[in-house]
């Protein structure tokens, strides 16, 4: 049964994956990487008006080792890129990235020599949120989209593929 | 001027700090009780200061600038003529417009003789300033009330013509179309202003003459001219 | 047979502590949210009750890593050294009076030793090791700063803590926690229940303040939140190692609250009612357990309550409070207690 579980769609595998996905979905601890104006809307989303803690994102940690979702809110300049990449690398798997606001998605209005034209040149982005700045509801909608993405994930099959078990 | 800062002297209770802590505990307890009672109320909006987003949406102001929509007029024709003024006005250069001539059989779908063949708004660049809305000569592009714009890829964030029209239909359905801007009335204040300007012009040369006579040193003449100028001013005032 | 009962008690108390630490995470989030005019977690199950389970699952399935330059043994040892003393200290605290099952009288206390809370003090000192080892082993400036600050704070506040407890020893005459709990029956001065808090009000105050400092809890939140910008001594920890630190903190809280209740609030005794008079032996045991647990719950909730009332102290204010305010107060308390005992006995 073990081999069937890893290789195919055994009942045990799917139920376990659903459990793991549920656990990861309901507690996405954000890393609020607020560099510019979008940071204020992100703070508004974390505060009492539109409470992000309802989704389990109660513990915004500034230490990348402890966070799951990196919310990039604001402009990234080229000077900041090595630091940003380092913070992203320090996060533990599994991790997701929300690119919040026009500057993070694509450089926004600032088509200059000093602004990075979109953080997807540096890190893989999961959800893009347009807006300048996006409303807090827009950010919460993006988090819901991340949660939907987590639901469709297959963590055990990927792990098995990494280790090299199953067909 | 710098304002001198007086450091407030703490009273005995404040210095002991414990009594202040107990007062603070009372305040937080009040909040706690209020919110626990509120959280058991029915309906999605339970605690008054917290909007529970997916179920409980806040009212959006009618002038809110969200995602764009292409407007249709009363007969259902697309107002946009593809002139590209919005693309020129956009500070982030995120709009791409390609103009095409309206074909023979499609007169009823479009207002003008040309139409936008391709109209793409790159939402990842857009800063939602509304310059395109102000620049448009036909009032065709308007920033609507849509703010749920998050997508998984950058390609999905490009708003094409279909997306723009879909935004319009959605806003129309929900009754959220913005009311048209009212023109500012100009005619009411035009006349008196013009009159005042003409009378002021008449009084001015007389005043200059009076000053010139003073400089020459002829006191009597200067005084007489000043009196005249004052009279003219009085006249002008009574008219206006 | 006795060792079977002992093992059952150990397993029970371990599970009970874990359970309540878990519920405390939920209570902390919902409680803080209610104080802050918002709603806490309410998606994971009704009222967010499954939120701790989701957190646990997520922490277990995170990648397990160790920074390359961190010292391997110390890095792994830190959380263990922090979490284990938190559980072990509970061994001497009586969580109820005796219960009679099948003719055998079982004390609801894992180990009834006559050094009682000296053991708790000693084990509490071990928790300091957990923090400083974790901070040092991470090989990170913020961690070592947080670790050292926490060590200084914990050691400084153990002095007034011990002094306040000494005054309690004067009053009760013994270190044994079960004896202390048994002595708190009846009334004091005719109308007050015979609880420690009425005999030792100043001692209770000092004990509470020192307990907040020992638990690294606001307002003495400095070690883990000073660099809230980067989490202090658990900056480099992720996954379940972080979970052990966070859990160990809550279990520590539970132990401290239980100690406070035992010493100052009459352990399992209700104010004026003597339960053993009208309850049978088994139900008396269960009732005493429930009463003790309810009292501990009140204290645990007060930790959350104070967290959102008082702002965090600065480091020099913490040190000043510990050395220059609490120790003189504790010595004064000792003096007064000794005077009273001398005059009344």
XYZ file of C-alpha atoms in Angstrom:
752
model
C 0.000 0.000 0.000
C 2.915 2.317 0.609
C 4.033 2.198 -2.994
C 0.540 2.685 -4.234
C 0.201 5.627 -1.916
C 3.249 7.364 -3.281
C 2.868 6.471 -6.887
C -0.847 6.878 -7.408
C -3.923 8.331 -5.861
C -4.356 6.175 -2.794
C -6.968 7.151 -0.247
C -4.401 7.631 2.506
C -2.306 9.919 0.397
C -5.150 12.191 -0.621
C -6.539 12.466 2.878
C -3.144 13.211 4.347
C -2.474 15.785 1.661
C -5.816 17.403 2.354
C -4.966 17.585 6.029
C -1.575 19.140 5.379
C -3.048 21.600 2.935
C -5.759 22.549 5.389
C -3.168 23.175 8.082
C -0.988 25.285 5.795
C -3.955 27.144 4.395
C -5.365 28.173 7.726
C -2.192 29.594 9.183
C -0.219 31.638 6.652
C 2.122 33.732 8.739
C 3.015 36.803 6.683
C 6.332 38.580 6.425
C 5.238 42.163 5.915
C 7.964 43.500 3.652
C 6.628 47.022 3.422
C 9.052 49.371 1.736
C 6.754 52.131 0.494
C 3.180 53.463 0.465
C 1.602 50.044 -0.032
C 2.940 49.281 3.424
C 0.256 51.514 4.904
C -2.529 49.622 3.211
C -0.942 46.396 4.365
C -0.912 47.727 7.913
C -4.564 48.624 7.466
C -5.249 45.076 6.402
C -3.502 43.728 9.504
C -5.250 46.174 11.858
C -8.752 46.054 13.233
C -10.643 47.447 10.277
C -10.058 44.554 7.911
C -8.617 41.954 10.182
C -6.181 39.631 8.435
C -5.877 37.627 11.653
C -9.252 36.073 10.876
C -7.506 33.957 8.287
C -4.869 32.841 10.730
C -2.277 35.403 9.694
C -2.103 36.573 13.263
C 1.610 36.412 13.775
C 3.317 38.712 11.292
C 6.931 37.899 11.891
C 9.763 40.020 10.644
C 12.102 37.100 10.837
C 12.021 35.280 7.485
C 12.747 31.937 9.131
C 9.344 31.915 10.730
C 7.161 33.284 7.945
C 5.243 31.578 5.150
C 4.027 34.365 2.912
C 6.236 37.251 1.859
C 4.022 40.245 1.157
C 6.122 42.620 -0.898
C 4.397 45.958 -0.465
C 6.170 48.784 -2.162
C 8.911 49.757 -4.565
C 12.107 47.744 -4.734
C 15.094 49.676 -5.924
C 18.063 47.969 -7.489
C 20.101 48.694 -4.384
C 17.651 46.658 -2.340
C 17.697 43.603 -4.612
C 20.477 41.576 -2.950
C 18.903 42.146 0.455
C 15.483 41.197 -0.815
C 16.776 38.048 -2.464
C 18.596 37.108 0.712
C 15.450 37.497 2.794
C 13.543 35.371 0.300
C 16.210 32.676 0.398
C 16.163 32.619 4.172
C 12.506 31.695 4.282
C 11.759 28.050 4.932
C 9.897 25.981 2.384
C 6.982 26.002 1.647
C 6.780 29.676 0.889
C 4.665 31.970 -1.222
C 5.100 35.528 -2.451
C 2.427 38.197 -2.891
C 3.496 41.123 -5.017
C 1.369 43.994 -3.792
C 0.941 47.201 -5.688
C 2.033 48.498 -9.065
C 5.652 49.079 -8.066
C 6.182 45.524 -6.929
C 4.376 43.960 -9.875
C 6.153 45.851 -12.610
C 7.917 48.972 -11.418
C 4.690 50.963 -11.717
C 5.065 54.578 -12.751
C 8.791 54.550 -12.103
C 10.429 53.457 -15.336
C 13.861 54.596 -14.193
C 17.378 53.296 -13.940
C 17.125 52.759 -10.205
C 13.825 50.932 -9.801
C 13.496 47.204 -10.296
C 10.848 46.697 -12.935
C 8.907 44.030 -11.096
C 10.048 41.637 -8.392
C 9.397 38.617 -10.578
C 12.779 39.343 -12.105
C 14.257 38.238 -8.774
C 11.856 35.902 -6.992
C 9.017 33.667 -8.214
C 5.743 35.419 -7.506
C 2.512 33.607 -6.745
C -0.072 36.376 -6.788
C 0.081 39.842 -8.306
C -2.115 42.546 -6.826
C -2.538 45.616 -9.039
C -3.409 48.885 -7.403
C -1.701 51.990 -6.234
C -2.099 51.178 -3.444
C -4.542 48.273 -3.561
C -7.339 48.492 -1.065
C -6.935 46.276 2.005
C -9.790 44.202 0.647
C -7.717 43.719 -2.482
C -4.872 42.336 -0.369
C -7.224 40.036 1.494
C -8.561 38.825 -1.845
C -4.973 38.056 -2.856
C -4.463 36.077 0.343
C -7.630 34.131 -0.407
C -6.197 33.354 -3.831
C -3.018 32.086 -2.175
C -5.142 29.916 0.070
C -6.910 28.508 -2.983
C -3.535 27.791 -4.542
C -2.378 25.966 -1.414
C -5.504 23.840 -1.514
C -4.649 22.513 -4.944
C -1.105 21.644 -3.939
C 0.263 18.082 -3.703
C 2.940 18.273 -1.015
C 3.462 14.552 -0.444
C 3.804 13.675 -4.108
C 6.368 16.395 -4.583
C 8.288 15.180 -1.569
C 8.173 11.633 -2.856
C 9.426 12.781 -6.243
C 12.280 14.602 -4.519
C 13.305 11.547 -2.548
C 12.805 9.307 -5.537
C 10.116 6.878 -4.416
C 7.303 5.586 -6.526
C 6.699 5.436 -10.207
C 9.291 80.728 17.417
C 10.028 77.583 19.360
C 7.399 76.677 21.873
C 8.885 75.900 25.270
C 8.027 72.361 26.320
C 6.964 71.987 29.916
C 7.462 68.486 31.219
C 4.323 67.463 33.028
C 4.831 66.670 36.681
C 3.512 63.237 37.567
C 1.084 63.014 40.450
C 1.664 60.450 43.179
C -0.792 57.946 41.735
C 0.828 58.203 38.339
C 4.286 57.641 39.772
C 3.227 54.583 41.640
C 2.092 53.289 38.225
C 0.157 50.431 39.706
C -3.025 52.443 40.019
C -2.709 53.571 36.432
C -2.308 49.952 35.396
C -5.521 49.080 37.180
C -7.340 51.940 35.461
C -5.997 50.680 32.158
C -7.151 47.180 32.970
C -10.623 48.534 33.478
C -10.587 50.171 30.054
C -9.438 47.038 28.254
C -11.986 44.989 30.129
C -14.731 47.310 28.922
C -13.595 46.853 25.341
C -13.357 43.114 25.833
C -16.893 42.767 27.164
C -18.331 44.990 24.445
C -16.647 43.076 21.663
C -17.497 39.641 23.030
C -21.125 40.644 23.217
C -20.936 42.115 19.724
C -19.351 39.037 18.206
C -22.425 36.995 19.030
C -24.743 39.221 17.044
C -26.292 37.790 13.889
C -25.183 38.793 10.413
C -21.736 39.191 8.915
C -21.011 42.646 10.329
C -20.808 41.820 14.026
C -18.054 43.842 15.667
C -18.715 47.432 14.559
C -15.152 48.346 13.641
C -14.253 45.190 11.760
C -15.460 44.441 8.248
C -15.215 40.724 7.638
C -14.095 40.974 4.079
C -15.487 38.270 1.840
C -18.958 38.300 3.358
C -19.131 41.841 4.594
C -18.261 44.448 1.999
C -17.865 48.069 2.786
C -19.689 50.749 0.837
C -17.474 52.205 -1.861
C -17.649 55.933 -2.541
C -19.120 56.791 -5.979
C -15.936 58.556 -7.011
C -13.696 55.600 -6.162
C -11.047 54.890 -8.803
C -10.872 51.163 -9.401
C -10.428 49.138 -12.556
C -11.293 50.793 -15.871
C -14.412 50.295 -17.933
C -15.315 51.239 -21.496
C -18.609 53.099 -21.497
C -21.582 52.509 -23.757
C -24.091 55.236 -24.507
C -27.877 54.936 -24.112
C -28.255 53.081 -27.395
C -25.616 50.551 -26.454
C -22.902 51.834 -28.776
C -19.281 51.929 -27.642
C -18.307 55.553 -27.105
C -14.583 55.079 -27.615
C -13.261 56.228 -30.985
C -9.736 54.949 -30.477
C -8.112 58.389 -30.525
C -5.415 57.418 -28.051
C -5.636 60.540 -25.863
C -5.805 58.344 -22.783
C -2.635 56.546 -23.822
C -0.879 59.861 -24.318
C -2.059 61.225 -20.998
C -1.192 58.168 -18.923
C 1.785 58.880 -16.644
C 2.690 55.209 -16.392
C 2.253 54.610 -20.143
C 0.196 51.548 -19.493
C -2.570 51.918 -22.134
C -2.143 50.574 -25.651
C -4.716 51.704 -28.231
C -4.881 50.733 -31.900
C -7.392 52.522 -34.060
C -9.290 50.969 -36.917
C -11.941 52.181 -39.331
C -15.487 51.051 -38.630
C -16.507 48.491 -41.226
C -19.663 48.868 -43.365
C -22.040 46.708 -41.396
C -21.002 47.671 -37.885
C -22.225 51.261 -37.710
C -24.689 50.505 -34.941
C -22.070 49.193 -32.527
C -19.884 52.278 -32.398
C -20.513 55.967 -31.947
C -17.798 57.352 -34.248
C -16.298 56.466 -37.593
C -13.285 54.825 -36.024
C -13.183 52.306 -33.228
C -10.543 50.827 -30.955
C -9.319 47.657 -32.610
C -7.069 46.875 -29.709
C -7.373 48.409 -26.263
C -5.182 46.981 -23.526
C -4.686 48.438 -20.052
C -1.728 46.932 -18.205
C -3.058 46.864 -14.645
C 0.342 46.015 -13.184
C 1.623 49.409 -14.340
C -1.510 51.438 -13.771
C -1.510 53.811 -10.843
C -5.270 54.498 -11.005
C -4.779 58.251 -11.192
C -7.734 58.942 -13.512
C -5.835 61.053 -16.041
C -7.161 58.862 -18.843
C -10.665 59.536 -17.633
C -10.029 63.271 -17.640
C -8.265 63.259 -21.011
C -10.937 61.313 -22.877
C -12.915 63.660 -25.160
C -15.869 61.280 -25.382
C -16.118 60.200 -21.753
C -15.523 56.654 -22.939
C -13.049 55.364 -20.393
C -14.060 55.671 -16.765
C -12.502 54.280 -13.611
C -15.033 52.003 -12.022
C -15.671 50.459 -8.596
C -13.842 47.134 -9.108
C -11.012 46.488 -6.625
C -10.626 42.704 -6.536
C -7.858 42.581 -9.057
C -5.409 39.951 -7.811
C -4.323 37.372 -10.376
C -1.874 34.476 -10.549
C 0.108 35.632 -13.571
C 1.063 38.909 -15.148
C -0.755 38.051 -18.383
C -4.051 37.779 -16.545
C -3.565 41.305 -15.241
C -3.750 42.847 -18.734
C -7.240 44.261 -19.101
C -8.335 43.789 -22.725
C -11.386 45.200 -24.420
C -13.511 42.252 -23.322
C -12.438 42.751 -19.740
C -13.155 46.454 -19.886
C -16.627 45.910 -21.274
C -17.258 43.171 -18.743
C -16.388 45.627 -15.975
C -18.929 48.021 -17.452
C -21.699 45.445 -17.536
C -20.913 44.346 -14.015
C -20.979 47.909 -12.685
C -24.205 48.624 -14.528
C -25.801 45.525 -13.054
C -24.830 46.505 -9.553
C -25.997 50.049 -10.125
C -22.578 51.504 -9.481
C -22.111 53.635 -12.584
C -20.758 57.038 -11.718
C -23.067 60.019 -12.277
C -21.796 62.317 -15.068
C -19.854 65.389 -14.011
C -22.031 68.514 -13.800
C -20.771 71.579 -15.801
C -19.870 74.672 -13.723
C -22.245 77.599 -14.587
C -20.268 80.530 -16.076
C -22.974 83.053 -17.359
C -24.295 84.331 -14.003
C -21.171 86.286 -12.914
C -19.856 87.496 -16.320
C -21.442 91.013 -16.661
C -20.628 92.801 -13.420
C -17.037 91.650 -13.680
C -16.667 93.148 -17.159
C -18.174 96.448 -16.031
C -15.865 96.721 -13.099
C -12.850 96.170 -15.315
C -13.877 98.996 -17.725
C -14.515 101.521 -14.911
C -11.209 100.701 -13.247
C -9.444 101.417 -16.562
C -11.078 104.853 -16.711
C -10.021 105.825 -13.179
C -6.452 104.682 -13.575
C -5.047 107.325 -16.017
C -6.559 110.132 -13.895
C -4.752 108.840 -10.849
C -1.465 108.665 -12.753
C -1.908 112.300 -13.856
C -2.476 113.399 -10.281
C 0.732 111.719 -9.167
C 2.648 113.261 -12.049
C 1.483 116.805 -11.105
C 2.641 116.237 -7.505
C 6.083 115.275 -8.694
C 6.336 118.567 -10.643
C 5.727 120.417 -7.422
C 2.501 122.199 -8.348
C 0.522 121.620 -5.191
C -2.769 123.266 -6.090
C -3.073 121.571 -9.451
C -2.143 118.196 -7.935
C -4.777 118.574 -5.250
C -7.431 119.449 -7.833
C -6.496 116.458 -9.990
C -6.536 114.177 -6.931
C -10.023 115.404 -6.072
C -11.112 114.605 -9.630
C -9.609 111.143 -9.472
C -11.319 110.468 -6.168
C -14.615 111.575 -7.663
C -14.176 109.209 -10.593
C -13.435 106.349 -8.202
C -16.544 107.156 -6.192
C -18.583 107.094 -9.402
C -17.147 103.755 -10.350
C -17.901 102.356 -6.919
C -21.535 103.430 -7.043
C -21.875 101.795 -10.461
C -20.345 98.533 -9.374
C 1.390 -0.807 41.510
C 2.508 2.573 42.700
C 4.732 3.132 39.718
C 1.810 2.474 37.361
C -0.163 5.187 39.107
C 2.844 7.478 38.967
C 3.232 6.907 35.238
C -0.447 7.551 34.664
C -0.203 10.789 36.608
C 2.861 11.901 34.662
C 1.234 11.166 31.319
C -1.947 12.861 32.406
C -0.233 16.006 33.576
C 1.946 16.154 30.475
C -1.067 15.875 28.199
C -3.055 18.324 30.260
C -0.287 20.938 30.089
C 0.063 20.445 26.336
C -3.675 20.724 25.864
C -3.944 23.919 27.809
C -0.920 25.443 26.140
C -2.683 24.783 22.840
C -5.935 26.283 24.035
C -3.973 29.231 25.361
C -2.692 30.038 21.892
C -6.283 30.189 20.701
C -7.414 32.148 23.766
C -4.564 34.591 23.339
C -5.502 35.344 19.761
C -9.222 35.634 20.308
C -8.773 37.458 23.595
C -6.317 39.977 22.170
C -8.604 40.505 19.213
C -11.607 41.151 21.409
C -9.668 43.723 23.372
C -8.461 45.375 20.167
C -11.922 45.822 18.604
C -11.475 43.139 15.986
C -12.171 39.466 15.536
C -9.453 36.909 15.872
C -9.227 33.706 13.866
C -12.697 32.633 12.890
C -12.198 30.628 9.702
C -10.536 27.495 11.030
C -13.514 25.809 12.628
C -16.289 27.476 14.632
C -14.887 30.502 16.458
C -11.480 29.522 15.158
C -11.172 26.642 17.606
C -9.090 24.533 15.218
C -6.586 27.327 14.680
C -3.969 25.831 17.037
C -4.265 22.507 15.208
C -3.679 24.248 11.898
C -0.679 26.051 13.368
C 0.674 22.792 14.673
C 0.279 21.010 11.342
C 1.918 23.872 9.532
C 4.856 24.016 11.907
C 5.389 20.265 11.687
C 5.440 20.276 7.885
C 7.805 23.197 7.490
C 11.282 22.639 6.194
C 13.730 21.751 8.925
C 16.905 23.727 8.483
C 19.889 24.968 10.351
C 21.880 28.047 9.349
C 25.277 26.933 8.097
C 27.300 28.960 10.565
C 25.191 28.051 13.581
C 26.701 25.600 16.045
C 24.795 22.385 15.495
C 24.611 21.036 19.041
C 23.707 24.311 20.682
C 21.203 25.194 17.994
C 19.358 21.927 18.448
C 19.634 21.975 22.218
C 18.163 25.433 22.791
C 14.455 24.696 22.355
C 14.735 21.418 24.233
C 16.405 23.087 27.195
C 13.639 25.644 27.197
C 10.620 23.401 26.864
C 11.524 20.554 29.215
C 11.914 22.565 32.451
C 8.564 24.175 31.783
C 6.850 20.773 31.935
C 9.029 19.398 34.713
C 8.297 22.216 37.105
C 4.703 21.112 37.215
C 5.650 17.874 38.950
C 5.378 19.257 42.484
C 2.284 21.392 42.073
C -0.867 19.832 43.494
C -3.640 20.051 40.967
C -6.327 18.786 43.280
C -6.842 17.075 46.586
C -6.816 13.334 46.936
C -9.098 11.020 45.030
C -10.106 7.545 46.150
C -10.346 4.935 43.392
C -10.906 1.305 44.235
C -10.027 1.748 47.875
C -6.679 3.336 47.055
C -6.088 6.932 48.013
C -4.267 8.777 45.256
C -2.863 12.255 45.731
C -3.506 14.514 42.771
C 0.098 15.582 42.651
C 2.857 13.903 40.740
C 5.527 14.144 43.445
C 4.860 15.189 47.003
C 8.343 16.260 48.040
C 9.105 18.383 51.041
C 11.243 20.871 49.132
C 8.198 21.878 47.103
C 8.765 25.193 45.470
C 12.537 25.215 45.874
C 12.391 22.615 43.131
C 10.283 24.961 41.011
C 12.775 27.779 41.509
C 15.667 25.529 40.555
C 13.964 24.207 37.438
C 12.929 27.717 36.460
C 16.566 28.707 36.497
C 17.252 25.981 33.931
C 14.916 27.672 31.485
C 17.405 30.529 31.360
C 19.842 28.112 29.775
C 17.382 27.357 27.025
C 17.240 30.976 25.992
C 20.907 31.800 26.198
C 21.971 28.584 24.472
C 19.470 29.181 21.712
C 20.597 32.758 21.299
C 24.288 31.922 21.265
C 23.946 28.903 19.072
C 22.185 30.867 16.351
C 25.338 32.809 15.583
C 23.362 35.954 14.909
C 23.783 39.396 16.468
C 20.091 39.894 17.191
C 19.760 36.484 18.767
C 22.643 36.951 21.125
C 21.396 40.376 22.144
C 17.946 39.004 22.817
C 19.363 36.018 24.651
C 21.599 38.069 26.913
C 18.876 40.548 27.728
C 16.526 37.777 28.600
C 19.102 36.101 30.808
C 19.794 39.307 32.674
C 16.095 39.907 33.151
C 15.327 36.383 34.329
C 18.192 36.268 36.775
C 17.423 39.704 38.155
C 13.814 38.862 38.820
C 14.562 35.552 40.465
C 15.840 37.449 43.514
C 12.604 39.246 44.432
C 10.703 36.119 43.428
C 12.658 34.044 45.910
C 12.320 36.702 48.602
C 8.544 36.878 48.217
C 8.386 33.118 48.426
C 10.540 33.209 51.560
C 7.924 35.382 53.222
C 5.357 32.751 52.284
C 7.538 30.153 53.969
C 7.488 32.255 57.124
C 3.710 32.233 57.088
C 3.180 28.569 56.289
C 6.231 27.095 57.916
C 6.972 24.613 55.145
C 8.187 24.396 51.565
C 5.878 21.537 50.723
C 3.211 22.753 48.327
C 0.620 20.227 49.376
C 0.926 21.286 53.022
C 0.582 24.892 51.993
C -2.578 24.095 50.053
C -4.011 22.158 52.971
C -3.379 25.036 55.356
C -5.490 27.433 53.342
C -8.854 26.183 54.536
C -11.203 28.043 56.831
C -11.321 31.736 57.529
C -8.854 34.417 58.512
C -9.740 37.275 60.817
C -13.233 35.878 60.971
C -14.569 37.008 57.603
C -11.853 36.562 54.952
C -11.056 33.178 53.438
C -7.790 31.850 54.780
C -5.911 32.406 51.557
C -2.359 33.544 51.114
C -3.288 36.735 49.302
C -4.936 38.162 52.423
C -2.019 37.262 54.650
C 0.612 38.430 52.196
C -0.791 41.122 49.892
C 2.568 42.732 49.198
C 4.140 39.352 48.653
C 1.461 38.483 46.130
C 2.132 41.690 44.234
C 5.861 41.097 44.104
C 5.329 37.491 43.123
C 3.009 38.461 40.276
C 5.342 41.093 38.860
C 8.284 38.716 39.081
C 6.181 35.990 37.457
C 5.489 38.218 34.470
C 9.196 38.844 34.169
C 10.034 35.151 34.481
C 7.601 34.303 31.731
C 9.094 36.865 29.323
C 5.671 38.348 29.010
C 4.622 41.942 28.485
C 5.451 44.319 30.050
C 8.782 42.496 30.345
C 8.598 41.449 26.745
C 12.020 42.729 25.836
C 13.917 39.577 24.849
C 11.569 38.422 22.201
C 9.998 41.595 21.038
C 12.514 44.333 21.555
C 13.949 43.519 18.287
C 10.362 42.817 17.370
C 11.735 44.026 14.197
C 13.687 40.808 14.259
C 12.425 38.399 16.840
C 15.189 38.301 19.458
C 16.497 34.954 20.548
C 14.279 32.920 18.256
C 15.164 34.795 15.072
C 16.903 31.883 13.414
C 14.426 29.232 14.444
C 11.663 28.014 12.187
C 9.365 25.038 11.985
C 8.804 22.946 15.056
C 11.858 24.273 16.897
C 10.100 27.602 16.974
C 6.978 25.738 17.975
C 8.832 24.345 20.992
C 9.898 27.831 22.046
C 6.400 29.233 21.712
C 4.867 26.218 23.395
C 7.403 26.203 26.181
C 6.465 29.788 26.861
C 2.796 28.931 27.281
C 3.537 25.913 29.465
C 5.749 28.156 31.586
C 2.809 30.496 31.950
C 0.595 27.636 33.038
C 3.128 26.512 35.626
C 3.559 30.004 37.030
C -0.181 30.546 37.272
C -0.585 27.202 39.025
C 2.134 28.136 41.499
C 0.506 31.484 42.163
C -2.850 29.852 42.767
C -1.369 27.262 45.115
C 0.502 29.752 47.240
C -1.860 32.684 47.344
C -5.338 31.659 46.299
C -6.001 28.507 48.246
C -5.280 25.883 45.554
C -8.445 23.824 45.365
C -10.338 25.373 48.303
C -13.531 27.257 47.662
C -13.888 30.475 49.728
C -16.179 29.531 52.582
C -17.437 26.099 51.548
C -15.724 22.892 52.561
C -16.427 20.514 49.697
C -15.288 17.336 51.386
C -18.257 17.549 53.767
C -20.939 16.938 51.178
C -19.208 15.225 48.255
C -18.205 11.610 47.986
C -14.505 10.729 47.668
C -14.324 10.418 43.864
C -16.451 13.454 43.120
C -14.492 15.429 45.705
C -11.298 14.646 43.851
C -12.776 15.706 40.548
C -14.367 18.813 42.051
C -11.105 19.939 43.614
C -9.388 19.408 40.255
C -11.997 21.523 38.495
C -11.829 24.332 41.041
C -8.047 24.466 40.777
C -8.214 24.512 37.022
C -10.752 27.349 36.991
C -8.572 29.471 39.216
C -5.565 28.844 37.003
C -7.655 29.837 33.974
C -8.455 33.204 35.552
C -4.756 33.862 36.008
C -3.907 32.776 32.493
C -6.519 35.128 31.088
C -5.087 37.918 33.182
C -1.750 37.419 31.432
C -3.456 38.140 28.132
C -5.372 41.023 29.688
C -2.273 42.748 31.002
C -0.449 42.221 27.713
C -2.707 44.666 25.915
C -2.942 47.154 28.761
C 0.612 47.972 29.649
C 3.281 49.109 27.196
C 6.610 47.370 27.066
C 9.298 48.506 29.496
C 12.662 49.685 28.303
C 15.643 47.646 29.337
C 16.946 50.082 31.914
C 13.468 50.474 33.355
C 13.224 46.698 33.720
C 16.528 46.516 35.554
C 15.674 49.451 37.753
C 12.340 47.949 38.674
C 13.905 44.614 39.506
C 16.843 45.749 41.582
C 15.899 49.118 42.985
C 12.182 48.708 43.571
C 11.205 45.100 43.974
C 14.084 43.869 46.115
C 13.664 46.577 48.783
C 9.935 45.937 48.730
C 10.486 42.206 49.114
C 12.882 42.725 52.015
C 10.394 45.076 53.627
C 7.724 42.430 53.167
C 9.961 39.855 54.864
C 10.501 42.203 57.779
C 6.822 42.908 58.248
C 5.896 39.255 57.987
C 8.545 38.263 60.507
C 7.296 40.972 62.849
C 3.716 39.776 62.585
C 4.659 36.175 63.125
C 6.735 37.081 66.166
C 3.944 39.175 67.664
C 1.120 36.717 67.097
C 2.704 33.345 67.751
